[in-house]
């Protein structure tokens, strides 16, 4: 083997570096999806991937780096514009140039990131989720719910250490009307990749518990990395939840899908507390209004009744006098007619007695006896049927003059 033709690995890699620098001397804008993104010592390390649009199978992979001197400028601008941090699954448009190092190999060096490209992709994904929710008929389900009249039992989904959670509870407790609220915290991750599953898990715990509403709050700290609130699974869970959900996740720029799908969206945790306080304030105002109406109605009725009673009281002496005069006139008339009425009654009764006397005389049995008739008696009763008298029975026969006693031998 001819040793003069041998080269070292370093020399070979240098040739590769020189070839790449000669062949690709420019910077390029490249579309890619992040499969990994991490920071270390101020630098950003990315793993780029491209997938087949039909099968989602990876067809290209590469590593990329953004050195600290660029990253410290690119990162805040990107997050301020998009409202999100770079994370796995995000599509980006990077300005890169190739770099091959003899010791560390090949990498794309990132010099710029176009946030408008990512915004466009995010908007497309958001629109796809919104269209799917509308197609399922669940997009407006939360809006159809009503906060209970006395909305005081509040389930709170938030990070336990978040300043916004403390502000929310303090504002409810120190409200100027003395309203009493019962709150229970269901801790959840409110930033990063665990947001979706963490909030869904909290909702599952709340589902069968007796709360009036759910408040999802995220306050204090940066407003970047809101991607966890823009997922289909979380939106479907919130949309189908049976009680109203209020969101106050502190995102000023745009509404998240979670905001769109919820019952009510406010900007901050303190605004969520103010909403609940104002709701009870409205209920109190309605109650006080009803109380005022009832009081006014009762007083009005009492006033009318008192007026009527006064009128009646004033009319009683006059009415009594009229009634008294009429009754006295009736008594006088009756007194005048009384002798005539008594005489008429006596005459009527005498006539009736005469008629009865004549009827009694006509029924007197002695008159019959005087004509020759007789009456046969048995045991003090008149005999009407001879067959009812047994042999040996004693009977008496009354005549006009005298009585005959007999004994029955046969009938």
Short mmCIF file of C-alpha atoms in Angstrom, two decimals:
data_model
loop_
_atom_site.label_atom_id
_atom_site.label_comp_id
_atom_site.label_asym_id
_atom_site.label_seq_id
_atom_site.Cartn_x
_atom_site.Cartn_y
_atom_site.Cartn_z
CA UNK A 1 0.00 0.00 0.00
CA UNK A 2 1.37 3.41 -0.99
CA UNK A 3 1.58 5.47 2.24
CA UNK A 4 2.09 8.67 0.31
CA UNK A 5 -1.62 8.55 -0.66
CA UNK A 6 -2.84 8.33 2.97
CA UNK A 7 -4.38 11.38 4.75
CA UNK A 8 -5.49 11.89 8.35
CA UNK A 9 -9.07 12.21 9.50
CA UNK A 10 -8.48 15.83 10.36
CA UNK A 11 -7.20 16.47 6.85
CA UNK A 12 -10.21 14.67 5.38
CA UNK A 13 -12.64 16.68 7.50
CA UNK A 14 -10.82 19.87 6.53
CA UNK A 15 -11.33 18.99 2.89
CA UNK A 16 -15.03 18.45 3.61
CA UNK A 17 -15.19 21.82 5.38
CA UNK A 18 -13.49 23.57 2.49
CA UNK A 19 -15.76 21.83 -0.02
CA UNK A 20 -18.87 22.85 1.88
CA UNK A 21 -17.66 26.43 2.28
CA UNK A 22 -16.90 26.63 -1.44
CA UNK A 23 -20.16 24.91 -2.53
CA UNK A 24 -22.48 26.68 -0.03
CA UNK A 25 -21.00 30.13 0.56
CA UNK A 26 -24.35 31.85 1.18
CA UNK A 27 -26.98 31.94 3.92
CA UNK A 28 -30.27 30.16 3.20
CA UNK A 29 -33.84 30.49 4.46
CA UNK A 30 -35.05 26.99 5.25
CA UNK A 31 -38.46 25.68 6.36
CA UNK A 32 -38.37 22.97 9.02
CA UNK A 33 -40.12 21.53 12.05
CA UNK A 34 -38.45 21.47 15.46
CA UNK A 35 -38.22 17.98 16.90
CA UNK A 36 -36.13 19.22 19.83
CA UNK A 37 -35.12 22.63 21.18
CA UNK A 38 -32.98 23.31 24.25
CA UNK A 39 -30.76 26.00 25.72
CA UNK A 40 -27.35 25.55 27.26
CA UNK A 41 -24.96 28.25 28.43
CA UNK A 42 -26.86 30.89 26.49
CA UNK A 43 -26.77 28.96 23.21
CA UNK A 44 -29.80 27.30 21.56
CA UNK A 45 -29.51 23.77 20.17
CA UNK A 46 -32.15 22.53 17.75
CA UNK A 47 -32.98 19.30 15.98
CA UNK A 48 -34.69 19.94 12.67
CA UNK A 49 -36.96 17.54 10.81
CA UNK A 50 -39.07 17.43 7.65
CA UNK A 51 -41.97 14.97 7.32
CA UNK A 52 -43.74 13.57 4.30
CA UNK A 53 -47.04 15.45 3.97
CA UNK A 54 -49.01 12.26 3.27
CA UNK A 55 -47.49 9.76 5.70
CA UNK A 56 -45.83 12.10 8.26
CA UNK A 57 -42.71 9.94 7.92
CA UNK A 58 -39.43 11.84 8.50
CA UNK A 59 -37.63 12.37 5.21
CA UNK A 60 -34.88 14.74 6.38
CA UNK A 61 -33.10 15.52 9.66
CA UNK A 62 -30.40 17.97 10.70
CA UNK A 63 -28.89 19.68 13.72
CA UNK A 64 -28.81 23.45 14.10
CA UNK A 65 -27.25 25.87 16.57
CA UNK A 66 -27.86 29.49 17.40
CA UNK A 67 -24.95 30.99 19.26
CA UNK A 68 -25.56 33.20 22.26
CA UNK A 69 -24.58 36.43 20.53
CA UNK A 70 -27.47 35.91 18.08
CA UNK A 71 -29.87 34.01 20.32
CA UNK A 72 -30.06 36.80 22.91
CA UNK A 73 -31.49 39.04 20.18
CA UNK A 74 -33.56 36.52 18.21
CA UNK A 75 -35.34 34.89 21.16
CA UNK A 76 -37.08 37.93 22.76
CA UNK A 77 -38.21 39.25 19.39
CA UNK A 78 -39.62 35.86 18.35
CA UNK A 79 -41.45 35.35 21.66
CA UNK A 80 -42.77 38.91 21.71
CA UNK A 81 -44.09 38.56 18.16
CA UNK A 82 -45.55 35.03 18.37
CA UNK A 83 -46.43 34.93 22.05
CA UNK A 84 -44.72 31.54 22.30
CA UNK A 85 -41.35 29.99 22.99
CA UNK A 86 -39.66 27.71 20.49
CA UNK A 87 -40.75 24.15 21.22
CA UNK A 88 -40.94 20.72 19.66
CA UNK A 89 -43.58 20.43 16.95
CA UNK A 90 -43.36 24.09 15.93
CA UNK A 91 -42.70 24.96 12.30
CA UNK A 92 -40.06 27.64 11.74
CA UNK A 93 -38.35 29.54 8.97
CA UNK A 94 -34.63 29.79 9.78
CA UNK A 95 -31.83 31.71 8.14
CA UNK A 96 -28.81 29.41 8.27
CA UNK A 97 -25.38 28.82 6.83
CA UNK A 98 -23.51 25.50 6.86
CA UNK A 99 -20.64 24.83 9.21
CA UNK A 100 -18.45 21.78 9.27
CA UNK A 101 -15.95 21.49 12.13
CA UNK A 102 -13.13 18.99 11.94
CA UNK A 103 -13.79 17.85 15.53
CA UNK A 104 -17.57 18.33 15.93
CA UNK A 105 -18.93 17.55 12.48
CA UNK A 106 -21.64 19.26 10.44
CA UNK A 107 -24.29 21.68 11.70
CA UNK A 108 -26.47 24.50 10.42
CA UNK A 109 -25.76 27.79 12.16
CA UNK A 110 -28.87 29.90 12.74
CA UNK A 111 -28.52 33.64 12.21
CA UNK A 112 -32.21 34.64 12.16
CA UNK A 113 -35.74 33.25 12.65
CA UNK A 114 -38.77 34.73 10.86
CA UNK A 115 -41.65 34.83 13.39
CA UNK A 116 -44.25 35.69 10.73
CA UNK A 117 -43.81 32.24 9.16
CA UNK A 118 -44.45 30.58 12.53
CA UNK A 119 -47.43 32.86 13.12
CA UNK A 120 -48.88 31.76 9.80
CA UNK A 121 -48.44 28.10 10.65
CA UNK A 122 -49.87 28.64 14.13
CA UNK A 123 -52.85 30.48 12.63
CA UNK A 124 -53.42 27.63 10.18
CA UNK A 125 -53.36 25.04 12.98
CA UNK A 126 -55.62 27.18 15.16
CA UNK A 127 -58.08 27.61 12.31
CA UNK A 128 -58.11 23.86 11.68
CA UNK A 129 -58.91 23.24 15.35
CA UNK A 130 -61.63 25.92 15.37
CA UNK A 131 -63.24 24.48 12.24
CA UNK A 132 -63.19 20.99 13.74
CA UNK A 133 -64.81 22.23 16.96
CA UNK A 134 -67.53 24.00 14.96
CA UNK A 135 -68.07 20.90 12.82
CA UNK A 136 -68.53 18.86 16.02
CA UNK A 137 -71.10 21.41 17.20
CA UNK A 138 -69.27 22.13 20.48
CA UNK A 139 -67.66 25.52 19.80
CA UNK A 140 -70.42 27.53 21.52
CA UNK A 141 -71.59 24.99 24.12
CA UNK A 142 -69.95 26.85 27.02
CA UNK A 143 -71.56 30.12 25.91
CA UNK A 144 -74.99 28.50 26.29
CA UNK A 145 -74.40 27.85 30.00
CA UNK A 146 -75.34 30.38 32.67
CA UNK A 147 -73.48 31.25 35.84
CA UNK A 148 -75.61 30.16 38.83
CA UNK A 149 -77.37 33.02 40.58
CA UNK A 150 -75.28 32.49 43.72
CA UNK A 151 -71.95 31.59 42.10
CA UNK A 152 -69.77 31.15 45.20
CA UNK A 153 -68.23 27.64 45.04
CA UNK A 154 -65.23 28.06 42.75
CA UNK A 155 -62.88 25.38 41.43
CA UNK A 156 -59.53 26.97 40.52
CA UNK A 157 -57.07 25.44 38.07
CA UNK A 158 -53.70 27.13 38.42
CA UNK A 159 -50.12 26.68 39.47
CA UNK A 160 -50.02 26.57 43.26
CA UNK A 161 -47.07 28.98 43.40
CA UNK A 162 -48.39 31.43 40.79
CA UNK A 163 -48.70 35.01 42.02
CA UNK A 164 -51.93 35.28 40.03
CA UNK A 165 -53.57 32.56 42.12
CA UNK A 166 -52.80 34.46 45.32
CA UNK A 167 -54.08 37.70 43.80
CA UNK A 168 -57.29 35.95 42.73
CA UNK A 169 -57.97 34.52 46.20
CA UNK A 170 -57.08 37.77 47.99
CA UNK A 171 -59.40 39.83 45.81
CA UNK A 172 -62.29 37.44 46.43
CA UNK A 173 -61.67 37.41 50.17
CA UNK A 174 -61.29 41.20 50.50
CA UNK A 175 -64.24 42.24 48.33
CA UNK A 176 -65.94 45.41 49.63
CA UNK A 177 -69.40 43.81 49.81
CA UNK A 178 -68.54 41.05 52.26
CA UNK A 179 -69.48 38.29 49.81
CA UNK A 180 -68.30 34.83 50.86
CA UNK A 181 -66.63 32.58 48.30
CA UNK A 182 -65.41 28.99 48.67
CA UNK A 183 -62.39 28.19 46.51
CA UNK A 184 -60.52 24.92 46.00
CA UNK A 185 -57.27 24.72 44.06
CA UNK A 186 -56.58 21.96 41.57
CA UNK A 187 -52.86 22.39 40.81
CA UNK A 188 -51.83 22.20 37.17
CA UNK A 189 -48.89 22.98 34.90
CA UNK A 190 -49.59 26.31 33.22
CA UNK A 191 -46.58 26.60 30.90
CA UNK A 192 -44.79 24.23 28.57
CA UNK A 193 -45.67 20.92 27.02
CA UNK A 194 -47.53 19.54 30.06
CA UNK A 195 -50.28 22.18 30.04
CA UNK A 196 -52.85 20.20 28.04
CA UNK A 197 -52.82 16.95 30.01
CA UNK A 198 -52.43 18.72 33.34
CA UNK A 199 -55.55 20.88 32.87
CA UNK A 200 -57.55 17.94 31.47
CA UNK A 201 -56.62 15.89 34.55
CA UNK A 202 -57.78 18.72 36.83
CA UNK A 203 -61.10 18.96 34.97
CA UNK A 204 -61.63 15.22 35.41
CA UNK A 205 -61.22 15.65 39.19
CA UNK A 206 -63.70 18.53 39.26
CA UNK A 207 -66.32 16.86 37.03
CA UNK A 208 -68.41 15.14 39.73
CA UNK A 209 -67.88 17.74 42.46
CA UNK A 210 -70.48 20.37 43.47
CA UNK A 211 -68.88 23.54 42.08
CA UNK A 212 -70.68 26.52 40.52
CA UNK A 213 -67.93 27.32 38.02
CA UNK A 214 -64.30 26.66 37.11
CA UNK A 215 -61.66 29.38 36.85
CA UNK A 216 -58.47 28.67 34.87
CA UNK A 217 -55.88 31.32 35.70
CA UNK A 218 -52.26 31.92 34.88
CA UNK A 219 -50.66 35.10 36.11
CA UNK A 220 -47.25 36.48 36.93
CA UNK A 221 -44.23 35.97 34.74
CA UNK A 222 -43.86 35.98 30.98
CA UNK A 223 -46.78 35.66 28.62
CA UNK A 224 -44.83 33.48 26.18
CA UNK A 225 -45.26 29.79 25.47
CA UNK A 226 -49.06 29.68 25.16
CA UNK A 227 -49.12 26.69 22.82
CA UNK A 228 -50.51 24.42 25.52
CA UNK A 229 -53.77 26.39 25.48
CA UNK A 230 -54.22 25.92 21.71
CA UNK A 231 -54.82 22.17 21.52
CA UNK A 232 -57.82 20.24 20.23
CA UNK A 233 -58.01 17.82 23.17
CA UNK A 234 -58.09 20.62 25.77
CA UNK A 235 -60.65 22.60 23.76
CA UNK A 236 -62.96 19.58 23.45
CA UNK A 237 -62.77 18.90 27.20
CA UNK A 238 -63.56 22.51 28.07
CA UNK A 239 -66.33 22.82 25.46
CA UNK A 240 -68.14 19.73 26.78
CA UNK A 241 -67.69 20.57 30.47
CA UNK A 242 -71.09 20.82 32.23
CA UNK A 243 -70.46 23.99 34.27
CA UNK A 244 -69.20 27.42 33.15
CA UNK A 245 -65.44 27.85 32.75
CA UNK A 246 -63.82 31.28 33.10
CA UNK A 247 -60.30 31.84 31.75
CA UNK A 248 -57.85 34.47 32.92
CA UNK A 249 -54.49 33.30 31.62
CA UNK A 250 -52.85 36.69 31.24
CA UNK A 251 -52.34 36.63 27.47
CA UNK A 252 -52.76 40.20 26.21
CA UNK A 253 -51.97 39.82 22.49
CA UNK A 254 -54.46 37.28 21.13
CA UNK A 255 -57.13 34.94 22.41
CA UNK A 256 -56.07 31.35 22.76
CA UNK A 257 -58.42 28.60 21.60
CA UNK A 258 -59.06 27.91 25.29
CA UNK A 259 -60.24 31.54 25.64
CA UNK A 260 -62.48 31.22 22.58
CA UNK A 261 -64.15 28.02 23.73
CA UNK A 262 -64.66 29.00 27.38
CA UNK A 263 -67.80 30.55 28.87
CA UNK A 264 -66.08 33.88 29.62
CA UNK A 265 -62.59 35.14 28.88
CA UNK A 266 -60.88 37.83 30.97
CA UNK A 267 -57.28 39.01 30.74
CA UNK A 268 -55.97 38.41 34.25
CA UNK A 269 -56.70 36.43 37.44
CA UNK A 270 -57.77 39.63 39.22
CA UNK A 271 -60.19 40.35 36.38
CA UNK A 272 -61.66 36.85 36.90
CA UNK A 273 -62.17 37.64 40.60
CA UNK A 274 -63.74 40.99 39.69
CA UNK A 275 -66.13 39.20 37.31
CA UNK A 276 -67.36 36.87 40.06
CA UNK A 277 -67.72 39.74 42.53
CA UNK A 278 -69.64 41.84 39.98
CA UNK A 279 -71.90 38.86 39.27
CA UNK A 280 -72.91 38.62 42.95
CA UNK A 281 -73.17 42.39 43.08
CA UNK A 282 -75.70 42.21 40.25
CA UNK A 283 -77.62 39.49 42.12
CA UNK A 284 -77.61 41.65 45.28
CA UNK A 285 -78.85 44.63 43.28
CA UNK A 286 -81.66 42.52 41.84
CA UNK A 287 -82.63 41.28 45.32
CA UNK A 288 -82.54 44.80 46.75
CA UNK A 289 -84.62 46.03 43.80
CA UNK A 290 -87.16 43.27 44.39
CA UNK A 291 -87.18 44.05 48.10
CA UNK A 292 -87.79 47.73 47.35
CA UNK A 293 -90.62 46.84 44.96
CA UNK A 294 -92.24 44.52 47.49
CA UNK A 295 -91.95 47.15 50.24
CA UNK A 296 -93.42 49.81 47.95
CA UNK A 297 -96.25 47.48 46.92
CA UNK A 298 -97.08 46.55 50.53
CA UNK A 299 -96.99 50.18 51.67
CA UNK A 300 -99.20 51.13 48.72
CA UNK A 301 -101.70 48.41 49.62
CA UNK A 302 -101.64 49.45 53.29
CA UNK A 303 -102.23 53.07 52.30
CA UNK A 304 -105.20 52.10 50.13
CA UNK A 305 -106.58 49.86 52.89
CA UNK A 306 -106.16 52.63 55.47
CA UNK A 307 -107.94 55.10 53.18
CA UNK A 308 -110.78 52.65 52.64
CA UNK A 309 -110.97 51.98 56.39
CA UNK A 310 -111.07 55.72 57.11
CA UNK A 311 -113.87 56.21 54.59
CA UNK A 312 -115.80 53.30 56.09
CA UNK A 313 -115.20 54.59 59.62
CA UNK A 314 -116.54 58.00 58.66
CA UNK A 315 -119.54 56.42 56.92
CA UNK A 316 -120.51 54.07 59.78
CA UNK A 317 -122.43 56.66 61.92
CA UNK A 318 -124.36 57.91 58.90
CA UNK A 319 -125.08 54.40 57.67
CA UNK A 320 -126.07 53.31 61.18
CA UNK A 321 -128.46 56.23 61.44
CA UNK A 322 -130.05 55.35 58.10
CA UNK A 323 -130.38 51.68 59.05
CA UNK A 324 -131.71 52.58 62.49
CA UNK A 325 -134.35 54.90 60.99
CA UNK A 326 -135.43 52.27 58.49
CA UNK A 327 -135.64 49.56 61.12
CA UNK A 328 -137.57 51.80 63.50
CA UNK A 329 -140.02 52.59 60.68
CA UNK A 330 -140.43 48.89 60.02
CA UNK A 331 -141.03 48.25 63.74
CA UNK A 332 -143.59 51.07 63.93
CA UNK A 333 -145.40 49.72 60.87
CA UNK A 334 -145.36 46.23 62.31
CA UNK A 335 -146.59 47.50 65.68
CA UNK A 336 -149.47 49.30 63.96
CA UNK A 337 -150.43 46.18 62.01
CA UNK A 338 -149.93 43.76 64.91
CA UNK A 339 -153.53 43.81 66.35
CA UNK A 340 -155.00 43.30 62.91
CA UNK A 341 -152.56 40.45 62.21
CA UNK A 342 -153.33 38.84 65.56
CA UNK A 343 -157.08 39.10 64.98
CA UNK A 344 -156.68 37.67 61.49
CA UNK A 345 -154.67 34.78 62.90
CA UNK A 346 -157.24 34.09 65.63
CA UNK A 347 -160.04 34.07 63.05
CA UNK A 348 -158.15 31.68 60.85
CA UNK A 349 -157.41 29.33 63.73
CA UNK A 350 -161.04 29.38 64.96
CA UNK A 351 -162.21 28.45 61.50
CA UNK A 352 -159.70 25.60 61.33
CA UNK A 353 -160.83 24.30 64.75
CA UNK A 354 -164.48 24.36 63.63
CA UNK A 355 -163.63 22.25 60.59
CA UNK A 356 -161.73 19.77 62.73
CA UNK A 357 -164.63 19.58 65.19
CA UNK A 358 -167.06 18.80 62.39
CA UNK A 359 -164.72 16.07 61.07
CA UNK A 360 -164.45 14.56 64.55
CA UNK A 361 -168.20 14.53 64.99
CA UNK A 362 -168.61 12.83 61.62
CA UNK A 363 -166.22 10.13 62.79
CA UNK A 364 -167.91 9.62 66.22
CA UNK A 365 -168.85 5.86 66.44
CA UNK A 366 -171.81 6.57 68.74
CA UNK A 367 -173.59 8.11 65.82
CA UNK A 368 -173.26 4.83 63.94
CA UNK A 369 -174.52 2.87 66.93
CA UNK A 370 -177.57 5.15 67.17
CA UNK A 371 -178.47 4.17 63.65
CA UNK A 372 -178.61 0.47 64.63
CA UNK A 373 -175.06 -0.55 63.89
CA UNK A 374 -172.90 -2.42 66.43
CA UNK A 375 -169.17 -2.83 67.03
CA UNK A 376 -167.65 -6.21 67.94
CA UNK A 377 -164.52 -5.97 70.06
CA UNK A 378 -161.90 -8.62 70.91
CA UNK A 379 -159.18 -7.80 73.38
CA UNK A 380 -160.02 -4.09 73.06
CA UNK A 381 -159.82 -4.03 69.27
CA UNK A 382 -162.55 -3.93 66.66
CA UNK A 383 -163.04 -7.24 64.85
CA UNK A 384 -162.86 -6.82 61.08
CA UNK A 385 -162.28 -10.44 60.02
CA UNK A 386 -164.28 -13.27 61.69
CA UNK A 387 -161.73 -15.87 60.52
CA UNK A 388 -159.18 -14.39 62.89
CA UNK A 389 -161.30 -15.33 65.97
CA UNK A 390 -160.36 -18.75 67.43
CA UNK A 391 -163.04 -20.98 69.05
CA UNK A 392 -163.54 -20.06 72.71
CA UNK A 393 -162.59 -16.44 72.18
CA UNK A 394 -164.55 -13.98 74.25
CA UNK A 395 -165.97 -11.01 72.39
CA UNK A 396 -168.17 -8.08 73.24
CA UNK A 397 -170.65 -6.36 71.05
CA UNK A 398 -171.37 -2.72 71.67
CA UNK A 399 -174.83 -1.39 70.83
CA UNK A 400 -176.36 2.04 71.08
CA UNK A 401 -177.69 0.96 74.41
CA UNK A 402 -175.73 -1.73 76.25
CA UNK A 403 -173.04 -4.29 75.57
CA UNK A 404 -173.35 -8.07 74.77
CA UNK A 405 -170.59 -10.54 75.84
CA UNK A 406 -170.25 -13.72 73.77
CA UNK A 407 -167.98 -16.78 73.40
CA UNK A 408 -167.08 -18.08 69.94
CA UNK A 409 -168.00 -21.75 69.37
CA UNK A 410 -167.14 -21.91 65.70
CA UNK A 411 -166.56 -19.62 62.78
#
